[in-house]
Amino acid sequence: MTGDIHVRFSTEITSILVILLVQNQFSKAIVLNTSSVRDEIVETLFANYQSHVRPTQNETLVTVYMSISAITSVDVRNMEYKTEMLLRQAWQDPRLAWDRIPKFAHYSRNIVSPVFKNKIWLPDLFFRNGKQGRLHTMTRENLLIRIQPNGEILYSQKITMRLACQMELRTFPMDTQECGMDIGSYGYTLNQLRFVWRNESPVWLNPNIQISEFDPPENVVTHDCSSLYSTSTGQYTCLNATFTLSRQITYWLASTYLPNILIMIVSWLNFWVSLEATPARVNLSLLTLLGVITQSTSFSSILPRVSYIKAIDVWSIACISFNSGVLLEFAIASHLSRRRKVSAWQVEVRKMVRQELARWCTACQQQYNQLGPSASSAYQFAGCQASDKTAQYMSSATTAALAMQNAPISGSPTQMSVRLTRSGQLSLVSNRRSSASDGKRFPFDPYDTAPVDPGPLSPEATQTEALLPVTERPMPKSKSSPVDPIDLYSRVLFPSCFIIYNCFYWLYYLVLVK
């Protein structure tokens, strides 16, 4: 009993092994037969095939569709963009159909081989707005040629193209650009070759696409532009695909607009600095102006030189104008403040000179009463008889000049005194004694006229100088206003104008233009 079981089991094992061996041999025979059939089909199809002849005698239709996997860069300066895509072309070539040959009608598999690229007729497709392109070769040439039994051919390539895009930059950097690609035939006219878009999804965009500075396009608009391309040699086929790129303003806000606004705010600190601090105000104004100009130069270097003004140019010009206005405001305020101070100082000097002359008149009268009529000739001027001399001292144009003509100066502010000598000279003297200041004079003020010397008194008057006391009166100290009126108004005017300008600027470019 046990022996029968072992015999039966051995027989079954042997049968299974025989079946597997026969099946393996049959599979090899099928593979060899299939390979030989495919090779025979290829040999038969290409026996009399001419790759330079179009598939049909009439118009050849080529269906085009593509998949855009990435838009790697958009170059504004050169007005171009770079994209990676899978470009596919499909057409019918009856010469390569084997389903009509009875010998090969049973073979329904597609024939795929990259070596067909140099054996079959291929459409002469090119990109009209293409600048540069390349076929990916990693790890081998990324192309596919597939022939179906009915003679339909699929030609697929993975390529990177650098395409031109004519950009309108009037609203840069709030602009929206329409870029695309024009596909056409380089040599065949429209009655020989026509490209058509596939009916369903002719251009597929990667939903995860990311573009520097731009929002990814939502869709692609395709149309036939064959009617637009007609030359003296004939009319040519054309396909167009257009997509919209909207620039993201966030980068430009952070790199240009906000820094310029901060520079403008810093420039307004000039209005809180005293007019007397000339170096500080000039340096601050020039530094802020230089900062704005540097910003303008930096972004101008990455933009094309167009014949029209851009939105960012309007902003840059306005910022430079506002900064220049701050510097101009300081020049005007400083000039007017200087004139006001000189005028007020001259009024004070004239007032003190009048007081000094009045004291002289009083002293002369007392001396005249004491000495009698014999001193009248000696004190003709001192007795206030010389009205022309008095008028000369009272002149608004010469009072300060006469007082400053012989005035010594000091390295630090000191209290000055007005001195009217018996010889008829006006001078300023310092109450602080310093040998270092001896012989030095006040510089003549540009707002005063040239010093006028009234000349000495008569010899008779100089003989009696010892009889009249000579006193000195302190000069008035210059009083500077704590806040210049122009600076006070500018603290409100400049920020207000800049805010109003910003309202109009952003309203126009973000709302009205778009």
Short mmCIF file of C-alpha atoms in Angstrom, two decimals:
data_model
loop_
_atom_site.label_atom_id
_atom_site.label_comp_id
_atom_site.label_asym_id
_atom_site.label_seq_id
_atom_site.Cartn_x
_atom_site.Cartn_y
_atom_site.Cartn_z
CA MET A 1 0.00 0.00 0.00
CA THR A 2 2.74 2.37 0.95
CA GLY A 3 4.69 1.46 -2.14
CA ASP A 4 1.77 2.33 -4.40
CA ILE A 5 1.51 5.74 -2.81
CA HIS A 6 5.18 6.47 -3.40
CA VAL A 7 4.92 5.36 -7.02
CA ARG A 8 1.85 7.52 -7.61
CA PHE A 9 3.53 10.58 -6.00
CA SER A 10 6.68 10.13 -8.07
CA THR A 11 4.61 9.90 -11.21
CA GLU A 12 2.78 13.16 -10.45
CA ILE A 13 6.03 14.99 -9.71
CA THR A 14 7.49 13.79 -12.96
CA SER A 15 4.43 14.94 -14.88
CA ILE A 16 4.58 18.40 -13.35
CA LEU A 17 8.24 18.79 -14.21
CA VAL A 18 7.59 17.72 -17.79
CA ILE A 19 4.75 20.22 -18.11
CA LEU A 20 6.89 23.07 -16.75
CA LEU A 21 9.72 22.18 -19.08
CA VAL A 22 7.42 22.11 -22.09
CA GLN A 23 5.82 25.42 -21.07
CA ASN A 24 9.21 27.07 -20.70
CA GLN A 25 10.29 25.89 -24.09
CA PHE A 26 7.02 27.04 -25.59
CA SER A 27 7.41 30.50 -24.00
CA LYS A 28 10.89 30.81 -25.41
CA ALA A 29 9.59 29.81 -28.77
CA ILE A 30 6.84 32.43 -28.52
CA VAL A 31 9.34 35.14 -27.51
CA LEU A 32 11.67 34.18 -30.30
CA ASN A 33 8.77 34.05 -32.67
CA THR A 34 7.50 37.47 -31.50
CA SER A 35 10.94 39.01 -31.77
CA SER A 36 11.43 37.56 -35.17
CA VAL A 37 7.99 38.79 -36.24
CA ARG A 38 8.74 42.30 -34.98
CA ASP A 39 12.07 42.33 -36.76
CA GLU A 40 10.40 41.03 -39.89
CA ILE A 41 7.73 43.74 -39.68
CA VAL A 42 10.35 46.46 -39.26
CA GLU A 43 12.38 45.08 -42.12
CA THR A 44 9.32 44.91 -44.35
CA LEU A 45 8.07 48.41 -43.47
CA PHE A 46 11.41 50.12 -44.01
CA ALA A 47 12.35 48.19 -47.13
CA ASN A 48 11.15 50.91 -49.49
CA TYR A 49 10.58 53.71 -46.94
CA GLN A 50 11.80 57.22 -47.80
CA SER A 51 12.22 59.42 -44.71
CA HIS A 52 12.34 62.66 -46.69
CA VAL A 53 8.88 62.13 -48.20
CA ARG A 54 5.78 63.22 -46.30
CA PRO A 55 3.35 60.48 -45.21
CA THR A 56 0.51 61.76 -47.42
CA GLN A 57 0.24 63.40 -50.79
CA ASN A 58 -2.20 66.01 -49.48
CA GLU A 59 -2.11 67.97 -46.22
CA THR A 60 -0.49 66.09 -43.33
CA LEU A 61 -2.11 66.67 -39.93
CA VAL A 62 0.10 66.56 -36.84
CA THR A 63 -1.57 66.68 -33.42
CA VAL A 64 0.48 68.53 -30.82
CA TYR A 65 0.12 68.47 -27.05
CA MET A 66 2.52 69.05 -24.20
CA SER A 67 3.01 68.83 -20.45
CA ILE A 68 4.77 71.77 -18.76
CA SER A 69 6.49 70.43 -15.66
CA ALA A 70 8.27 73.62 -14.57
CA ILE A 71 8.89 77.27 -15.39
CA THR A 72 12.30 77.64 -13.85
CA SER A 73 12.90 81.36 -14.33
CA VAL A 74 11.45 84.57 -15.74
CA ASP A 75 14.15 87.05 -16.78
CA VAL A 76 12.72 90.57 -16.92
CA ARG A 77 15.91 92.22 -18.16
CA ASN A 78 16.22 89.96 -21.22
CA MET A 79 12.44 89.52 -21.54
CA GLU A 80 12.51 85.74 -21.61
CA TYR A 81 11.50 82.71 -19.58
CA LYS A 82 12.75 79.14 -19.30
CA THR A 83 10.50 76.09 -19.14
CA GLU A 84 10.79 72.31 -18.99
CA MET A 85 8.21 70.30 -20.91
CA LEU A 86 7.27 67.02 -22.53
CA LEU A 87 6.50 67.79 -26.17
CA ARG A 88 4.41 65.20 -27.98
CA GLN A 89 3.49 64.96 -31.66
CA ALA A 90 1.19 62.41 -33.22
CA TRP A 91 0.42 61.77 -36.90
CA GLN A 92 -0.62 59.02 -39.27
CA ASP A 93 1.87 57.43 -41.64
CA PRO A 94 0.11 54.81 -43.82
CA ARG A 95 3.45 53.50 -45.04
CA LEU A 96 4.20 52.18 -41.53
CA ALA A 97 0.85 50.40 -40.97
CA TRP A 98 1.13 46.57 -40.86
CA ASP A 99 -2.42 45.72 -39.81
CA ARG A 100 -3.36 45.68 -43.50
CA ILE A 101 -0.69 43.13 -44.31
CA PRO A 102 -2.27 39.67 -43.88
CA LYS A 103 1.01 38.12 -42.84
CA PHE A 104 1.35 40.47 -39.84
CA ALA A 105 -2.30 41.23 -39.10
CA HIS A 106 -2.20 39.08 -35.96
CA TYR A 107 0.62 41.17 -34.44
CA SER A 108 -1.12 43.89 -32.38
CA ARG A 109 1.73 45.17 -30.22
CA ASN A 110 3.27 48.62 -30.61
CA ILE A 111 6.79 48.90 -31.88
CA VAL A 112 8.92 51.23 -29.76
CA SER A 113 12.51 52.12 -30.53
CA PRO A 114 14.55 55.36 -30.35
CA VAL A 115 16.52 54.33 -33.44
CA PHE A 116 13.49 55.14 -35.58
CA LYS A 117 14.36 58.82 -35.15
CA ASN A 118 16.79 58.60 -38.04
CA LYS A 119 14.63 56.28 -40.17
CA ILE A 120 11.17 57.81 -40.32
CA TRP A 121 9.78 61.13 -41.49
CA LEU A 122 9.50 63.68 -38.65
CA PRO A 123 7.68 67.03 -38.64
CA ASP A 124 10.01 70.04 -38.76
CA LEU A 125 8.44 71.63 -35.69
CA PHE A 126 10.21 74.64 -34.19
CA PHE A 127 9.45 77.37 -31.65
CA ARG A 128 9.09 80.73 -33.34
CA ASN A 129 9.89 82.67 -30.15
CA GLY A 130 12.52 80.20 -28.99
CA LYS A 131 15.98 81.48 -28.14
CA GLN A 132 17.67 78.29 -27.04
CA GLY A 133 16.66 74.70 -26.38
CA ARG A 134 18.10 71.34 -25.51
CA LEU A 135 17.01 67.74 -25.35
CA HIS A 136 17.49 66.04 -21.99
CA THR A 137 20.06 63.24 -22.20
CA MET A 138 20.09 61.94 -18.63
CA THR A 139 20.59 58.99 -18.51
CA ARG A 140 19.87 58.52 -22.21
CA GLU A 141 18.21 60.72 -24.76
CA ASN A 142 14.74 61.43 -23.39
CA LEU A 143 12.74 60.68 -26.51
CA LEU A 144 10.17 58.14 -27.52
CA ILE A 145 9.01 56.96 -30.95
CA ARG A 146 6.11 54.54 -30.90
CA ILE A 147 4.49 53.02 -33.99
CA GLN A 148 1.04 51.48 -33.70
CA PRO A 149 -0.32 48.76 -36.03
CA ASN A 150 -2.49 51.27 -37.90
CA GLY A 151 0.55 53.43 -38.69
CA GLU A 152 -0.10 56.10 -36.03
CA ILE A 153 3.17 57.51 -34.72
CA LEU A 154 3.83 59.15 -31.37
CA TYR A 155 6.97 61.26 -31.06
CA SER A 156 7.69 62.45 -27.50
CA GLN A 157 10.64 64.49 -26.20
CA LYS A 158 11.64 66.02 -22.88
CA ILE A 159 13.14 69.41 -23.63
CA THR A 160 14.13 72.65 -21.91
CA MET A 161 13.34 75.81 -23.85
CA ARG A 162 14.32 79.44 -23.35
CA LEU A 163 11.56 81.48 -24.97
CA ALA A 164 11.16 85.19 -25.63
CA CYS A 165 8.33 87.05 -23.91
CA GLN A 166 7.63 90.66 -24.82
CA MET A 167 6.81 92.30 -21.49
CA GLU A 168 4.95 95.51 -20.75
CA LEU A 169 6.63 97.06 -17.69
CA ARG A 170 4.72 100.31 -17.24
CA THR A 171 3.21 99.03 -13.99
CA PHE A 172 6.32 97.17 -12.77
CA PRO A 173 6.44 95.71 -10.10
CA MET A 174 2.62 95.48 -9.97
CA ASP A 175 2.57 94.13 -13.51
CA THR A 176 0.89 91.13 -15.11
CA GLN A 177 2.65 89.55 -18.07
CA GLU A 178 1.25 87.36 -20.83
CA CYS A 179 3.88 84.92 -22.04
CA GLY A 180 3.53 82.01 -24.38
CA MET A 181 4.99 79.95 -27.16
CA ASP A 182 4.47 79.93 -30.92
CA ILE A 183 4.90 76.59 -32.67
CA GLY A 184 5.23 76.31 -36.41
CA SER A 185 6.68 74.43 -39.34
CA TYR A 186 10.03 75.66 -40.55
CA GLY A 187 9.85 74.50 -44.17
CA TYR A 188 6.45 73.06 -45.07
CA THR A 189 3.66 75.39 -46.11
CA LEU A 190 0.13 75.16 -44.78
CA ASN A 191 -1.16 73.01 -47.66
CA GLN A 192 1.60 70.48 -46.96
CA LEU A 193 1.69 70.34 -43.15
CA ARG A 194 -0.71 71.57 -40.49
CA PHE A 195 -0.27 71.45 -36.73
CA VAL A 196 -3.41 71.16 -34.61
CA TRP A 197 -3.91 71.12 -30.84
CA ARG A 198 -5.32 68.01 -29.24
CA ASN A 199 -8.98 68.48 -28.38
CA GLU A 200 -8.65 67.46 -24.74
CA SER A 201 -6.05 69.21 -22.52
CA PRO A 202 -3.63 70.34 -25.22
CA VAL A 203 -1.34 71.92 -22.60
CA TRP A 204 -1.09 70.44 -19.12
CA LEU A 205 0.42 72.51 -16.30
CA ASN A 206 1.98 71.00 -13.23
CA PRO A 207 -0.33 72.05 -10.34
CA ASN A 208 2.66 72.25 -7.97
CA ILE A 209 4.63 74.60 -10.19
CA GLN A 210 6.51 77.42 -8.42
CA ILE A 211 7.87 80.50 -10.18
CA SER A 212 10.21 83.03 -8.61
CA GLU A 213 8.46 86.42 -8.06
CA PHE A 214 5.29 85.26 -9.85
CA ASP A 215 2.08 83.47 -9.03
CA PRO A 216 1.71 80.21 -10.99
CA PRO A 217 -0.58 80.51 -14.02
CA GLU A 218 -4.05 79.11 -13.53
CA ASN A 219 -4.64 77.97 -17.09
CA VAL A 220 -3.26 78.11 -20.61
CA VAL A 221 -5.16 79.53 -23.58
CA THR A 222 -4.47 77.81 -26.90
CA HIS A 223 -5.46 78.81 -30.41
CA ASP A 224 -4.50 78.41 -34.05
CA CYS A 225 -2.53 81.39 -35.39
CA SER A 226 -1.89 80.11 -38.92
CA SER A 227 -3.69 83.06 -40.46
CA LEU A 228 -1.12 85.43 -38.96
CA TYR A 229 1.92 83.89 -40.60
CA SER A 230 2.03 84.52 -44.31
CA THR A 231 5.18 85.40 -46.22
CA SER A 232 6.23 85.74 -49.82
CA THR A 233 7.01 82.01 -49.87
CA GLY A 234 3.57 80.98 -48.64
CA GLN A 235 1.41 80.59 -45.56
CA TYR A 236 2.69 78.47 -42.71
CA THR A 237 1.02 76.58 -39.89
CA CYS A 238 1.14 78.08 -36.41
CA LEU A 239 -0.05 77.15 -32.92
CA ASN A 240 -0.03 79.46 -29.93
CA ALA A 241 -0.27 78.81 -26.19
CA THR A 242 -0.50 81.76 -23.81
CA PHE A 243 -0.49 81.89 -20.01
CA THR A 244 -0.67 84.80 -17.57
CA LEU A 245 1.97 85.57 -14.94
CA SER A 246 1.09 87.93 -12.09
CA ARG A 247 4.06 89.35 -10.21
CA GLN A 248 4.18 89.02 -6.44
CA ILE A 249 4.81 92.47 -4.98
CA THR A 250 5.91 91.14 -1.58
CA TYR A 251 9.56 90.91 -2.59
CA TRP A 252 9.65 94.47 -3.89
CA LEU A 253 7.85 95.80 -0.82
CA ALA A 254 10.51 94.29 1.42
CA SER A 255 13.52 95.16 -0.74
CA THR A 256 12.62 98.59 -2.18
CA TYR A 257 9.47 100.29 -0.96
CA LEU A 258 9.80 99.81 2.80
CA PRO A 259 13.52 100.77 2.87
CA ASN A 260 12.73 103.93 0.90
CA ILE A 261 9.91 104.82 3.30
CA LEU A 262 12.24 104.37 6.27
CA ILE A 263 14.88 106.52 4.58
CA MET A 264 12.25 109.21 4.04
CA ILE A 265 11.29 109.12 7.72
CA VAL A 266 14.95 109.47 8.72
CA SER A 267 15.32 112.47 6.39
CA TRP A 268 12.50 114.26 8.24
CA LEU A 269 14.63 114.26 11.41
CA ASN A 270 16.37 117.26 9.84
CA PHE A 271 13.41 119.40 10.86
CA TRP A 272 14.11 118.68 14.54
CA VAL A 273 17.81 119.59 14.27
CA SER A 274 18.77 123.21 14.95
CA LEU A 275 19.60 125.36 11.95
CA GLU A 276 22.86 126.26 13.63
CA ALA A 277 23.98 122.60 13.40
CA THR A 278 24.81 122.95 9.73
CA PRO A 279 27.18 119.94 9.42
CA ALA A 280 24.68 117.60 11.06
CA ARG A 281 21.78 118.66 8.86
CA VAL A 282 23.78 118.63 5.63
CA ASN A 283 25.29 115.21 6.36
CA LEU A 284 21.92 113.71 7.26
CA SER A 285 20.28 115.11 4.13
CA LEU A 286 23.06 113.91 1.85
CA LEU A 287 23.18 110.44 3.40
CA THR A 288 19.44 109.88 2.99
CA LEU A 289 19.58 111.22 -0.56
CA LEU A 290 22.49 108.92 -1.34
CA GLY A 291 20.56 105.97 0.12
CA VAL A 292 17.56 106.58 -2.13
CA ILE A 293 19.77 107.00 -5.21
CA THR A 294 21.60 103.76 -4.37
CA GLN A 295 18.28 101.93 -4.09
CA SER A 296 17.20 103.33 -7.44
CA THR A 297 20.44 102.28 -9.10
CA SER A 298 20.28 98.76 -7.69
CA PHE A 299 16.88 97.86 -9.15
CA SER A 300 17.55 99.74 -12.40
CA SER A 301 20.47 97.41 -13.08
CA ILE A 302 18.17 94.37 -13.28
CA LEU A 303 15.53 95.99 -15.49
CA PRO A 304 15.62 96.54 -19.25
CA ARG A 305 16.20 99.99 -20.68
CA VAL A 306 12.76 100.76 -22.03
CA SER A 307 11.57 104.02 -23.58
CA TYR A 308 8.74 104.58 -21.09
CA ILE A 309 8.62 105.26 -17.37
CA LYS A 310 7.79 102.43 -15.00
CA ALA A 311 5.83 102.50 -11.75
CA ILE A 312 8.98 101.91 -9.72
CA ASP A 313 10.64 104.82 -11.56
CA VAL A 314 7.77 107.08 -10.50
CA TRP A 315 8.32 105.97 -6.92
CA SER A 316 12.08 106.50 -7.12
CA ILE A 317 11.75 109.96 -8.66
CA ALA A 318 9.27 110.99 -5.96
CA CYS A 319 11.54 109.77 -3.14
CA ILE A 320 14.55 111.58 -4.62
CA SER A 321 12.43 114.73 -4.99
CA PHE A 322 11.25 114.57 -1.38
CA ASN A 323 14.82 114.07 -0.13
CA SER A 324 16.08 116.91 -2.30
CA GLY A 325 13.25 119.03 -0.93
CA VAL A 326 14.54 118.43 2.60
CA LEU A 327 17.97 119.71 1.60
CA LEU A 328 16.46 122.67 -0.24
CA GLU A 329 14.29 123.47 2.79
CA PHE A 330 17.39 123.67 4.97
CA ALA A 331 19.11 126.03 2.53
CA ILE A 332 16.08 128.35 2.42
CA ALA A 333 15.45 128.23 6.17
CA SER A 334 19.12 128.85 6.95
CA HIS A 335 19.28 131.80 4.55
CA LEU A 336 16.14 133.47 5.88
CA SER A 337 17.10 132.81 9.50
CA ARG A 338 20.47 134.44 8.92
CA ARG A 339 18.85 137.49 7.38
CA ARG A 340 16.44 137.79 10.30
CA LYS A 341 19.24 137.51 12.85
CA VAL A 342 21.41 140.10 11.11
CA SER A 343 18.49 142.49 10.78
CA ALA A 344 17.55 142.12 14.46
CA TRP A 345 21.17 142.55 15.51
CA GLN A 346 21.50 145.73 13.46
CA VAL A 347 18.35 147.16 15.07
CA GLU A 348 19.81 146.50 18.52
CA VAL A 349 23.10 148.09 17.53
CA ARG A 350 21.36 151.20 16.20
CA LYS A 351 19.41 151.45 19.43
CA MET A 352 22.58 151.30 21.54
CA VAL A 353 24.34 153.80 19.29
CA ARG A 354 21.46 156.22 19.78
CA GLN A 355 21.75 155.75 23.52
CA GLU A 356 25.50 156.38 23.35
CA LEU A 357 25.03 159.52 21.26
CA ALA A 358 22.39 160.73 23.68
CA ARG A 359 24.86 160.23 26.53
CA TRP A 360 27.44 162.23 24.57
CA CYS A 361 25.03 165.02 24.02
CA THR A 362 24.24 165.15 27.72
CA ALA A 363 27.94 165.09 28.68
CA CYS A 364 28.79 167.74 26.10
CA GLN A 365 26.04 170.00 27.38
CA GLN A 366 27.31 169.64 30.94
CA GLN A 367 30.88 170.44 29.89
CA TYR A 368 29.63 173.38 27.86
CA ASN A 369 27.80 174.75 30.87
CA GLN A 370 30.90 174.34 33.04
CA LEU A 371 33.50 175.78 30.61
CA GLY A 372 31.36 178.40 28.99
CA PRO A 373 31.10 179.65 25.43
CA SER A 374 34.85 179.34 24.88
CA ALA A 375 34.45 175.56 24.40
CA SER A 376 31.70 175.79 21.79
CA SER A 377 34.01 175.45 18.84
CA ALA A 378 35.79 172.44 20.35
CA TYR A 379 32.53 170.66 21.06
CA GLN A 380 30.69 171.46 17.93
CA PHE A 381 30.22 167.72 17.18
CA ALA A 382 30.03 166.71 20.83
CA GLY A 383 27.36 169.33 21.39
CA CYS A 384 25.28 167.58 18.71
CA GLN A 385 25.70 170.37 16.19
CA ALA A 386 26.97 168.13 13.38
CA SER A 387 23.72 166.64 12.16
CA ASP A 388 25.37 165.03 9.13
CA LYS A 389 27.64 162.93 11.40
CA THR A 390 24.71 161.93 13.57
CA ALA A 391 22.67 160.92 10.52
CA GLN A 392 25.59 158.84 9.31
CA TYR A 393 25.69 156.91 12.59
CA MET A 394 21.95 156.44 12.50
CA SER A 395 21.93 154.93 8.98
CA SER A 396 20.59 151.40 9.01
CA ALA A 397 23.05 150.34 6.32
CA THR A 398 26.22 151.56 8.10
CA THR A 399 25.53 151.29 11.83
CA ALA A 400 26.64 147.69 12.21
CA ALA A 401 29.56 148.14 9.82
CA LEU A 402 30.85 151.13 11.75
CA ALA A 403 30.53 149.26 15.02
CA MET A 404 32.32 146.19 13.66
CA GLN A 405 35.10 148.01 11.80
CA ASN A 406 37.60 148.00 14.66
CA ALA A 407 36.12 145.24 16.80
CA PRO A 408 38.41 142.48 18.11
CA ILE A 409 37.16 138.87 18.06
CA SER A 410 37.64 135.99 20.40
CA GLY A 411 37.75 132.24 19.94
CA SER A 412 34.73 131.80 22.23
CA PRO A 413 31.52 133.82 22.69
CA THR A 414 32.12 136.81 24.94
CA GLN A 415 30.12 139.84 25.90
CA MET A 416 30.90 142.73 23.57
CA SER A 417 30.59 146.44 24.26
CA VAL A 418 29.90 149.46 22.05
CA ARG A 419 32.48 152.22 22.36
CA LEU A 420 32.18 155.73 20.95
CA THR A 421 35.48 157.57 21.28
CA ARG A 422 35.90 161.34 21.46
CA SER A 423 37.48 161.23 18.02
CA GLY A 424 34.18 160.09 16.55
CA GLN A 425 35.01 156.38 16.01
CA LEU A 426 32.57 153.53 16.74
CA SER A 427 34.05 150.15 17.73
CA LEU A 428 33.26 146.85 19.47
CA VAL A 429 35.48 145.78 22.34
CA SER A 430 35.58 142.50 24.27
CA ASN A 431 35.16 142.43 28.04
CA ARG A 432 37.41 139.33 28.23
CA ARG A 433 41.09 140.15 28.08
CA SER A 434 43.01 137.78 25.90
CA SER A 435 46.35 138.34 24.29
CA ALA A 436 45.55 135.77 21.64
CA SER A 437 42.74 137.93 20.32
CA ASP A 438 44.67 141.17 20.13
CA GLY A 439 44.77 142.66 16.70
CA LYS A 440 41.99 140.41 15.33
CA ARG A 441 38.89 141.88 13.80
CA PHE A 442 35.36 140.72 13.22
CA PRO A 443 34.78 139.49 9.69
CA PHE A 444 32.54 141.77 7.74
CA ASP A 445 29.00 140.45 7.46
CA PRO A 446 27.80 139.92 3.87
CA TYR A 447 24.47 141.55 4.57
CA ASP A 448 26.09 144.86 5.63
CA THR A 449 27.57 147.48 3.36
CA ALA A 450 31.23 148.30 3.30
CA PRO A 451 32.52 149.99 6.46
CA VAL A 452 32.29 153.73 6.28
CA ASP A 453 34.73 155.79 8.30
CA PRO A 454 33.11 159.05 9.42
CA GLY A 455 36.55 160.53 9.96
CA PRO A 456 38.03 162.14 13.07
CA LEU A 457 36.70 165.23 14.70
CA SER A 458 38.30 168.59 14.33
CA PRO A 459 41.70 169.25 15.97
CA GLU A 460 40.01 171.46 18.50
CA ALA A 461 37.82 168.58 19.65
CA THR A 462 40.70 166.15 20.03
CA GLN A 463 42.50 168.56 22.37
CA THR A 464 39.74 168.19 24.93
CA GLU A 465 39.35 164.40 24.88
CA ALA A 466 40.45 164.20 28.50
CA LEU A 467 37.51 166.33 29.59
CA LEU A 468 34.87 163.79 28.43
CA PRO A 469 34.54 160.37 30.05
CA VAL A 470 34.33 157.43 27.67
CA THR A 471 32.11 154.52 28.74
CA GLU A 472 31.32 151.20 27.21
CA ARG A 473 27.92 149.59 26.81
CA PRO A 474 27.45 145.83 26.39
CA MET A 475 26.31 144.62 22.99
CA PRO A 476 23.04 142.68 22.82
CA LYS A 477 23.47 138.94 22.58
CA SER A 478 22.01 137.29 19.50
CA LYS A 479 18.80 135.48 20.34
CA SER A 480 18.02 132.42 18.24
CA SER A 481 14.50 131.15 17.95
CA PRO A 482 14.11 127.65 19.45
CA VAL A 483 12.22 126.42 16.36
CA ASP A 484 12.43 128.05 12.97
CA PRO A 485 8.96 128.68 11.49
CA ILE A 486 9.91 126.98 8.22
CA ASP A 487 11.10 123.89 10.09
CA LEU A 488 7.90 123.94 12.13
CA TYR A 489 5.73 123.96 9.02
CA SER A 490 7.93 121.36 7.29
CA ARG A 491 7.42 118.89 10.14
CA VAL A 492 3.80 118.66 9.09
CA LEU A 493 4.00 119.53 5.40
CA PHE A 494 6.54 116.93 4.25
CA PRO A 495 4.99 113.86 5.96
CA SER A 496 1.50 114.94 4.89
CA CYS A 497 2.53 115.35 1.26
CA PHE A 498 4.31 111.98 1.31
CA ILE A 499 1.25 110.23 2.76
CA ILE A 500 -1.03 111.85 0.17
CA TYR A 501 1.38 110.83 -2.58
CA ASN A 502 1.35 107.22 -1.33
CA CYS A 503 -2.44 107.15 -1.34
CA PHE A 504 -2.60 108.28 -4.96
CA TYR A 505 0.30 106.03 -6.01
CA TRP A 506 -1.06 102.78 -4.61
CA LEU A 507 -4.65 103.60 -5.56
CA TYR A 508 -3.65 104.18 -9.17
CA TYR A 509 -1.39 101.17 -9.70
CA LEU A 510 -3.21 98.61 -7.56
CA VAL A 511 -6.82 99.56 -8.26
CA LEU A 512 -7.26 101.77 -11.29
CA VAL A 513 -4.70 100.16 -13.59
CA LYS A 514 -5.64 96.57 -12.75
#
